Coordinates of C-alpha atoms in Angstrom, one line a residue:
X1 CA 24.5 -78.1 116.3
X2 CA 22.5 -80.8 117.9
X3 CA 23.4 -84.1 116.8
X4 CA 20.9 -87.6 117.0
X5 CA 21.9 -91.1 117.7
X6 CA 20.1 -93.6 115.4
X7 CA 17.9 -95.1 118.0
X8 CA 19.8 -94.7 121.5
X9 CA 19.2 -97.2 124.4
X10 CA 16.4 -98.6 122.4
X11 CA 18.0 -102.0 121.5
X12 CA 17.3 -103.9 124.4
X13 CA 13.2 -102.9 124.8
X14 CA 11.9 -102.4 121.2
X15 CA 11.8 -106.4 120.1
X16 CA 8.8 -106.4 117.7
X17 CA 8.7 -107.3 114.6
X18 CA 8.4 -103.8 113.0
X19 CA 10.7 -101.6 115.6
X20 CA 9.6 -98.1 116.3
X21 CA 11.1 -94.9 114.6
X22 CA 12.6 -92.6 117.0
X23 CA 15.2 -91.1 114.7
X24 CA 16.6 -87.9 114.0
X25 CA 14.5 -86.2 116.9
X26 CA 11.7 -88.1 117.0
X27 CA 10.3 -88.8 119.9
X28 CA 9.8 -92.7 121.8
X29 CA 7.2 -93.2 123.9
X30 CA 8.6 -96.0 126.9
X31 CA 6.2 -97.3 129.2
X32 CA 6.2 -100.4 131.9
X33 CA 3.1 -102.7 131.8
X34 CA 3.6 -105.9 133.4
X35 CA 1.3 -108.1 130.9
X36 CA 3.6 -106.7 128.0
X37 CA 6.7 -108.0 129.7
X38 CA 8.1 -105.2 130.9
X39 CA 9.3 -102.0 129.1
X40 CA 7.7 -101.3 126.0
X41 CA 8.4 -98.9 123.0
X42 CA 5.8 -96.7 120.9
X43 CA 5.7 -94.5 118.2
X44 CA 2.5 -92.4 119.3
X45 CA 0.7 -91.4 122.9
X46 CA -2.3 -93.6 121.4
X47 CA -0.5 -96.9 121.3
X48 CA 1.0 -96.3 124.8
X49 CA -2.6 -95.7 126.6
X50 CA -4.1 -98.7 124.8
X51 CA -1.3 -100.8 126.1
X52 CA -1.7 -99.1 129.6
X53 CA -5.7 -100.0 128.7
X54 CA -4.9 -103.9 127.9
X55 CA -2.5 -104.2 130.8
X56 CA -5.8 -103.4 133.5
X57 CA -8.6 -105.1 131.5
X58 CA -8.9 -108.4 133.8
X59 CA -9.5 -110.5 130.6
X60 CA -6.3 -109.9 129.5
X61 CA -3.2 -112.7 130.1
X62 CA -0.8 -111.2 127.6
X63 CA 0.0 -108.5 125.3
X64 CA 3.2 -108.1 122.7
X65 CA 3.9 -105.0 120.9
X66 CA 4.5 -104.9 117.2
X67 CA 4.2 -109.1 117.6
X68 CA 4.3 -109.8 113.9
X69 CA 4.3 -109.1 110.1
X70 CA 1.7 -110.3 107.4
X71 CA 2.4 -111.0 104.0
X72 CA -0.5 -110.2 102.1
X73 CA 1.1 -111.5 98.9
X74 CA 1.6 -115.0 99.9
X75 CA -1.0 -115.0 102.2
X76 CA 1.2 -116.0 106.0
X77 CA 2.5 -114.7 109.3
X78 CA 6.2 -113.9 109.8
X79 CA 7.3 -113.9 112.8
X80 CA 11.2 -112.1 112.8
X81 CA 12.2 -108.8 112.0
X82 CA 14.3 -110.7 109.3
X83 CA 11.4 -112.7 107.5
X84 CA 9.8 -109.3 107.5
X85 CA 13.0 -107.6 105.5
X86 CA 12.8 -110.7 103.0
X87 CA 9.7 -110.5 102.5
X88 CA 9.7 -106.8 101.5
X89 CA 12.6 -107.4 99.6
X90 CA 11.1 -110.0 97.4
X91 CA 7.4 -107.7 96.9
X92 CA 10.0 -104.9 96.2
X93 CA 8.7 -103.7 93.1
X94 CA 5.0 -105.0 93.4
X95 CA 2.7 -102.1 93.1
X96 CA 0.0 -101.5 96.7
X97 CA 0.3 -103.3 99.9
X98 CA 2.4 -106.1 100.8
X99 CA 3.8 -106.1 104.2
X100 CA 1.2 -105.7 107.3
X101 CA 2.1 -105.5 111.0
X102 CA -0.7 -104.9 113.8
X103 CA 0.4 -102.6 116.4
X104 CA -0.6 -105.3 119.3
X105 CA -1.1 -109.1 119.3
X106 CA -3.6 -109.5 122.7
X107 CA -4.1 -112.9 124.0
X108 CA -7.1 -112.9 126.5
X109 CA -7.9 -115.6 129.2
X110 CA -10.7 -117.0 127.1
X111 CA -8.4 -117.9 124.6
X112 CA -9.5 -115.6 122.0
X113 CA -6.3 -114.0 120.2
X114 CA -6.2 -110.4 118.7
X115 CA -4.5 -108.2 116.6
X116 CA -5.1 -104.8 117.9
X117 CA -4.8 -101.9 115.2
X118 CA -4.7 -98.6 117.0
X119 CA -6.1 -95.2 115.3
X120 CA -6.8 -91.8 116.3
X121 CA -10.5 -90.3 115.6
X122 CA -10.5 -88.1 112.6
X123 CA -7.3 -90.1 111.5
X124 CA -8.3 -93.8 110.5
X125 CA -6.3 -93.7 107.5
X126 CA -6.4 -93.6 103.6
X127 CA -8.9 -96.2 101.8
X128 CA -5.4 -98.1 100.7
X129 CA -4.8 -98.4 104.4
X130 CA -8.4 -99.7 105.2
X131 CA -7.8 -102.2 102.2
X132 CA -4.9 -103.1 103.6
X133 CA -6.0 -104.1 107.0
X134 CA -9.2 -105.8 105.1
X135 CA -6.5 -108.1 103.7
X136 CA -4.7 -108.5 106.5
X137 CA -7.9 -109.4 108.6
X138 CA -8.6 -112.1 105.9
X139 CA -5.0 -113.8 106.2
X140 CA -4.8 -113.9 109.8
X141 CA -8.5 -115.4 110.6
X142 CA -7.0 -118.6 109.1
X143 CA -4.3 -118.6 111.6
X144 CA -7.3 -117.8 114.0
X145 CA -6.9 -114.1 115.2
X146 CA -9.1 -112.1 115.4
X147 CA -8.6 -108.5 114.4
X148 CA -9.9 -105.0 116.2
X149 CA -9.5 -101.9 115.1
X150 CA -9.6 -99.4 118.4
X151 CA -9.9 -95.9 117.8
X152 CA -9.0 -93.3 120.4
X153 CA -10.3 -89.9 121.2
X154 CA -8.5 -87.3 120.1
X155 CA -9.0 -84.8 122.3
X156 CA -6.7 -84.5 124.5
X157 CA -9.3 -83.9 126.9
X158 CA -11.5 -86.8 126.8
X159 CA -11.9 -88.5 130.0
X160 CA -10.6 -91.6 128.7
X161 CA -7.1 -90.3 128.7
X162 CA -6.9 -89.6 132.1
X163 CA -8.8 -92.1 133.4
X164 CA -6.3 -94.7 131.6
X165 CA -3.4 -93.0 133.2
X166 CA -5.0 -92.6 136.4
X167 CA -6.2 -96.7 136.5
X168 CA -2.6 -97.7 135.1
X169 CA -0.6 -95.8 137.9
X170 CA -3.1 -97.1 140.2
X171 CA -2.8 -101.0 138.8
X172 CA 0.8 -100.7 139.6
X173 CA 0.1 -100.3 143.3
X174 CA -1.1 -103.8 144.9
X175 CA 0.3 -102.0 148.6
X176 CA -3.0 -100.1 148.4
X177 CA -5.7 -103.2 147.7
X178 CA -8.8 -102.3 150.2
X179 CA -8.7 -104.2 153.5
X180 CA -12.2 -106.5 154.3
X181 CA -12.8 -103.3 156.9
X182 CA -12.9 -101.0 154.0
X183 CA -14.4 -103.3 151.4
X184 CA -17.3 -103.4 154.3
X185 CA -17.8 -99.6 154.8
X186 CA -18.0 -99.3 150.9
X187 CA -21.4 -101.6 151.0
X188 CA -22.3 -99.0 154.6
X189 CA -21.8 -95.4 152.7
X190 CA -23.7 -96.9 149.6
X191 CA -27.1 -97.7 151.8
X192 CA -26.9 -94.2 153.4
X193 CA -26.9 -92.8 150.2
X194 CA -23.0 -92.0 148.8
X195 CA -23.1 -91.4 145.1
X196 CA -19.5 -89.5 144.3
X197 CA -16.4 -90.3 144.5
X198 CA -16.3 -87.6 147.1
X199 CA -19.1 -89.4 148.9
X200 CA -16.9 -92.2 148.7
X201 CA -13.6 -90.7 149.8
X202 CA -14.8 -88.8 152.8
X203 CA -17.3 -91.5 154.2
X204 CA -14.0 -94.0 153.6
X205 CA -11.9 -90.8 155.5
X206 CA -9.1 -91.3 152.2
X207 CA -7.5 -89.3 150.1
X208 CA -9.0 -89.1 146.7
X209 CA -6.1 -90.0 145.2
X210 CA -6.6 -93.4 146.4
X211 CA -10.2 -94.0 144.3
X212 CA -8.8 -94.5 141.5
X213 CA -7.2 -97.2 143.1
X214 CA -10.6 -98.8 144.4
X215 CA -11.7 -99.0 140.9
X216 CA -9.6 -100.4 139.3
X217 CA -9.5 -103.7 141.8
X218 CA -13.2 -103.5 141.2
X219 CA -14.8 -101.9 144.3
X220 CA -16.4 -99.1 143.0
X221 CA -17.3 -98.5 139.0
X222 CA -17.9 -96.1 137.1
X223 CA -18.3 -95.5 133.0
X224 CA -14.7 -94.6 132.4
X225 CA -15.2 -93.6 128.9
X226 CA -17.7 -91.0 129.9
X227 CA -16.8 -89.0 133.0
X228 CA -13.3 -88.2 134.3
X229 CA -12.5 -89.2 138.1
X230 CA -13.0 -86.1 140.4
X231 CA -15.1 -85.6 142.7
X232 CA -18.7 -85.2 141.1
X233 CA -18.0 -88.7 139.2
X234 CA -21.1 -91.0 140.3
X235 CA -19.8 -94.2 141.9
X236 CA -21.4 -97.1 142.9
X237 CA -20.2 -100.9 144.6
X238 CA -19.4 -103.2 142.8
X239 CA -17.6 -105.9 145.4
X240 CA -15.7 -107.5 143.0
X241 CA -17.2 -106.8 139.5
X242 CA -14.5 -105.5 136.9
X243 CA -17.1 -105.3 133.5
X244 CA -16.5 -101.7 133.7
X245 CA -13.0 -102.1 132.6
X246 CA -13.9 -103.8 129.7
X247 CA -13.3 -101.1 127.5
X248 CA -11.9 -101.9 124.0
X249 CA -15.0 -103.3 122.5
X250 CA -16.6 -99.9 123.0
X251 CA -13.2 -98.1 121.1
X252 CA -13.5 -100.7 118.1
X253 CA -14.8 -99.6 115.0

């Protein structure tokens, strides 16, 4: 007979506010992204790729997973597991929504602050649950955040999902950031015509395995949402630019 521990070797990495629910069986999704501080806990595939999605958009300084809890009774932000328990405790046997806790708190270098509620398509909840955010959102302009709703394919297949894994893996490489030599062939290939990623790889005489790589520091782009990274994928220079890994604004609905 198998036998679960209640939330093994989770202690030490799930720190938000509302802590994820790997119980019984369930299953945690761990992931390292630097801007989140480190290791980070999950209770879905969605919330990890958004966080892996956060950590390589350049406007990004900071992200925190489960950061807080809103009471949508008295109308504030708590910031402890603990004020979160009291607070349930004393809406205890108040009929529809009380308690409220985004799945991300995203501070960006502009200085605008977000509370990032993550859905899958198909799945964006009951009407109580939109009602609930729509509360939320209210309470929490007044401490000045700004709330998004991202929803994520769900297909399994959507180029978006690979391309986020592909662009995280390759974020966490700074070894492989292109030298001035290959920053200046890039501009070469692109006035004789390259078009592909393969054009790319095999006038740069690299592995493809590295584009991704060049992409995400913001030497070639592409429309990540839309096409996958292989070798057909149009490319183009972009010496610098990173707007094409601006990505959450399109997800938000």
């Amino acid at each position: 007979m198998r036998k679960y521990n209640s939330r093994p070797g989770l202690k030490n990495i799930d720190v938000g506010v509302r802590k994820a629910s790997p119980t019984f069986g369930r299953e945690a999704f761990i992931t390292f992204v630097e801007k989140g501080g480190g290791l980070l806990v999950f209770d879905n595939d969605a919330e990890r790729l958004v966080a892996h999605m956060l950590g390589f958009d350049p406007r990004v300084r900071r992200i925190q997973a489960q950061p807080f809890a809103v009471d949508l009774v008295e109308g504030r932000v708590l910031r402890s597991a603990q004020q979160r328990d009291e607070a349930r405790r004393r809406h205890a046997q108040r009929k529809g929504a009380s308690i409220y806790t985004p799945d991300f708190y995203v501070e960006r270098a502009d200085g605008k602050q977000l509370a990032v509620e993550v859905k899958l398509q198909g799945f964006l909840g009951s009407e109580a649950d939109q009602d609930r955010l729509s509360q939320a959102s209210t309470v929490l302009s007044t401490y000045g955040y700004e709330v998004a709703r991202v929803v994520m394919p769900n297909s399994t297949h959507h180029p978006l999902r690979s391309n986020i894994r592909l662009l995280h893996a390759a974020a966490q490489r700074p070894d492989l950031r292109p030298t001035d030599q290959l920053i200046e062939r890039v501009g070469q290939l692109a006035d004789a015509g390259a078009s592909t990623l393969f054009d790319y790889a095999r006038g740069l005489e690299v592995s493809v395995n590295l584009m991704p790589t060049l992409v995400v520091c913001g030497l070639l782009s592409t429309d990540i949402l839309s096409a996958h990274l292989e070798g057909r994928t149009p490319l183009e220079p972009t010496y610098g630019g990173l707007d094409h890994l601006h990505v959450m604004e399109r997800l938000v609905q």
